[in-house]
Amino acid sequence: MLWKFNFSLFAKRFFDLITTIIIFPLFIVLIALIFFVILVLDRHYPFFIQHRSGLKQKEFKFIKFKTMKYLTDSNNIILSDEKRVTKLGIALRKTSLDELPSFFNVLKGDMSIVGPRPLLLEYKNLYNSKQLLRFNVKPGIT
């Protein structure tokens, strides 16, 4: 048999799409509000986009709200996260609202609502055989 239908993957994708479509109208207003608040208060582009490893180690663009500013010391070395995180960023992180734009990744099919956290590309070569199993499923928001 050349073609094999995997019902569990289909059901998971169907669940992700239906859930996202149902809750997205509620979130889109909140996403727009947070977008403009970051734009006004922090005066920088509100989205943080980074390449991450997904299903089968395929690279994708992970999106979330920016919670830190790009600040360096006198030697042009990036300051610690604690010094760069904004007041709004602290609140967004505590409430996990910084993750709302990740629903765009779910709609696109790069992520699932439930799954392991998408990790940075530089960790790719550090996994043992057991840890590599995380790439058998799509990364998730939760």
C-alpha positions as a printed NumPy array, in Angstrom:
array([[  0.   ,   0.   ,   0.   ],
       [  1.633,   3.235,  -1.166],
       [ -0.742,   5.572,   0.604],
       [ -1.375,   5.202,   4.305],
       [ -3.956,   7.317,   6.111],
       [ -3.034,   8.215,   9.687],
       [ -6.327,   8.959,  11.407],
       [ -4.759,  10.156,  14.661],
       [ -2.719,  12.84 ,  12.856],
       [ -5.792,  13.865,  10.887],
       [ -7.888,  14.037,  14.084],
       [ -5.247,  16.122,  15.883],
       [ -4.989,  18.571,  12.975],
       [ -8.792,  18.739,  12.752],
       [ -8.986,  19.444,  16.507],
       [ -6.317,  22.164,  16.21 ],
       [ -8.095,  23.856,  13.298],
       [-11.607,  23.705,  14.763],
       [-10.455,  24.885,  18.197],
       [ -8.393,  27.718,  16.721],
       [-11.201,  28.809,  14.384],
       [-13.681,  28.868,  17.284],
       [-11.479,  30.79 ,  19.731],
       [ -9.583,  32.928,  17.206],
       [-12.277,  35.634,  16.914],
       [-11.936,  36.214,  20.654],
       [ -8.156,  36.245,  20.494],
       [ -7.827,  38.438,  17.405],
       [ -9.226,  41.43 ,  19.292],
       [ -6.829,  40.783,  22.174],
       [ -3.923,  40.264,  19.761],
       [ -4.707,  43.582,  18.04 ],
       [ -4.964,  45.384,  21.387],
       [ -1.65 ,  43.991,  22.649],
       [ -0.054,  44.75 ,  19.261],
       [ -0.957,  48.441,  19.529],
       [ -0.061,  48.702,  23.226],
       [  3.433,  47.312,  22.532],
       [  3.754,  49.614,  19.532],
       [  2.82 ,  52.697,  21.578],
       [  4.472,  51.928,  24.926],
       [  7.633,  50.146,  23.845],
       [  8.   ,  51.826,  20.434],
       [  9.192,  48.732,  18.592],
       [  7.826,  46.086,  16.256],
       [  5.456,  44.019,  18.446],
       [  6.24 ,  40.559,  17.09 ],
       [  9.216,  38.378,  17.928],
       [  9.943,  35.932,  15.11 ],
       [ 12.548,  33.217,  15.472],
       [ 13.448,  30.053,  13.589],
       [ 12.676,  26.902,  15.58 ],
       [ 12.712,  23.136,  14.988],
       [  9.36 ,  21.479,  14.362],
       [  7.987,  18.157,  13.191],
       [ 10.766,  15.948,  11.723],
       [ 13.206,  18.759,  12.673],
       [ 11.774,  20.957,   9.937],
       [ 12.605,  24.597,  10.514],
       [  9.731,  27.083,  10.853],
       [  9.213,  30.699,  11.896],
       [  7.925,  30.822,  15.471],
       [  5.954,  33.961,  16.34 ],
       [  5.069,  35.53 ,  19.665],
       [  4.858,  39.006,  21.147],
       [  8.11 ,  40.813,  21.824],
       [  8.647,  41.194,  25.564],
       [ 12.22 ,  42.522,  25.582],
       [ 14.102,  45.427,  24.102],
       [ 17.435,  45.143,  22.325],
       [ 19.805,  46.823,  24.783],
       [ 23.594,  46.615,  24.914],
       [ 26.281,  47.852,  27.284],
       [ 29.119,  50.225,  26.368],
       [ 31.052,  47.305,  24.812],
       [ 28.076,  46.482,  22.57 ],
       [ 27.366,  43.262,  24.497],
       [ 23.671,  42.386,  24.858],
       [ 22.425,  42.933,  28.409],
       [ 20.861,  40.12 ,  30.429],
       [ 17.22 ,  39.176,  29.874],
       [ 16.289,  40.609,  33.282],
       [ 17.538,  44.055,  32.235],
       [ 15.927,  43.946,  28.788],
       [ 12.426,  42.677,  29.618],
       [  9.832,  45.455,  29.602],
       [  7.195,  46.05 ,  32.283],
       [  4.521,  45.093,  29.79 ],
       [  6.625,  42.07 ,  28.837],
       [  6.619,  40.856,  32.448],
       [  2.813,  41.02 ,  32.52 ],
       [  2.483,  39.32 ,  29.123],
       [  4.788,  36.499,  30.209],
       [  3.042,  35.961,  33.554],
       [ -0.332,  35.636,  31.808],
       [  1.126,  33.76 ,  28.783],
       [ -0.483,  36.357,  26.507],
       [  2.86 ,  36.691,  24.71 ],
       [  2.083,  33.262,  23.2  ],
       [ -1.186,  34.3  ,  21.486],
       [  0.429,  34.978,  18.074],
       [  1.525,  31.314,  18.06 ],
       [ -2.037,  30.491,  17.011],
       [ -0.99 ,  31.777,  13.567],
       [  1.564,  28.916,  13.58 ],
       [ -1.263,  26.5  ,  14.468],
       [ -3.41 ,  27.783,  11.59 ],
       [ -0.439,  27.48 ,   9.25 ],
       [  0.178,  23.884,  10.37 ],
       [  3.659,  24.38 ,  11.84 ],
       [  2.452,  23.883,  15.408],
       [ -0.29 ,  22.188,  17.364],
       [ -2.23 ,  23.469,  20.362],
       [ -0.815,  20.641,  22.515],
       [  2.738,  19.431,  22.086],
       [  6.334,  19.906,  23.232],
       [  7.793,  23.398,  23.284],
       [  9.526,  24.299,  19.989],
       [ 13.213,  24.611,  20.8  ],
       [ 15.966,  26.731,  19.32 ],
       [ 17.846,  25.458,  16.261],
       [ 21.211,  25.536,  18.035],
       [ 20.063,  22.705,  20.334],
       [ 19.464,  20.405,  17.351],
       [ 22.786,  18.546,  17.551],
       [ 22.703,  18.149,  21.335],
       [ 19.801,  15.672,  21.587],
       [ 20.237,  12.017,  22.445],
       [ 18.097,   9.336,  20.759],
       [ 15.382,   9.565,  23.418],
       [ 15.183,  13.364,  23.196],
       [ 14.935,  13.182,  19.389],
       [ 11.518,  11.547,  19.81 ],
       [ 10.072,  15.038,  20.414],
       [ 10.386,  15.626,  16.668],
       [  7.856,  12.845,  15.92 ],
       [  5.058,  15.277,  16.826],
       [  4.382,  18.914,  16.061],
       [  5.536,  21.383,  18.696],
       [  2.738,  22.956,  20.684],
       [  1.64 ,  26.106,  22.44 ],
       [  0.869,  24.188,  25.664]])
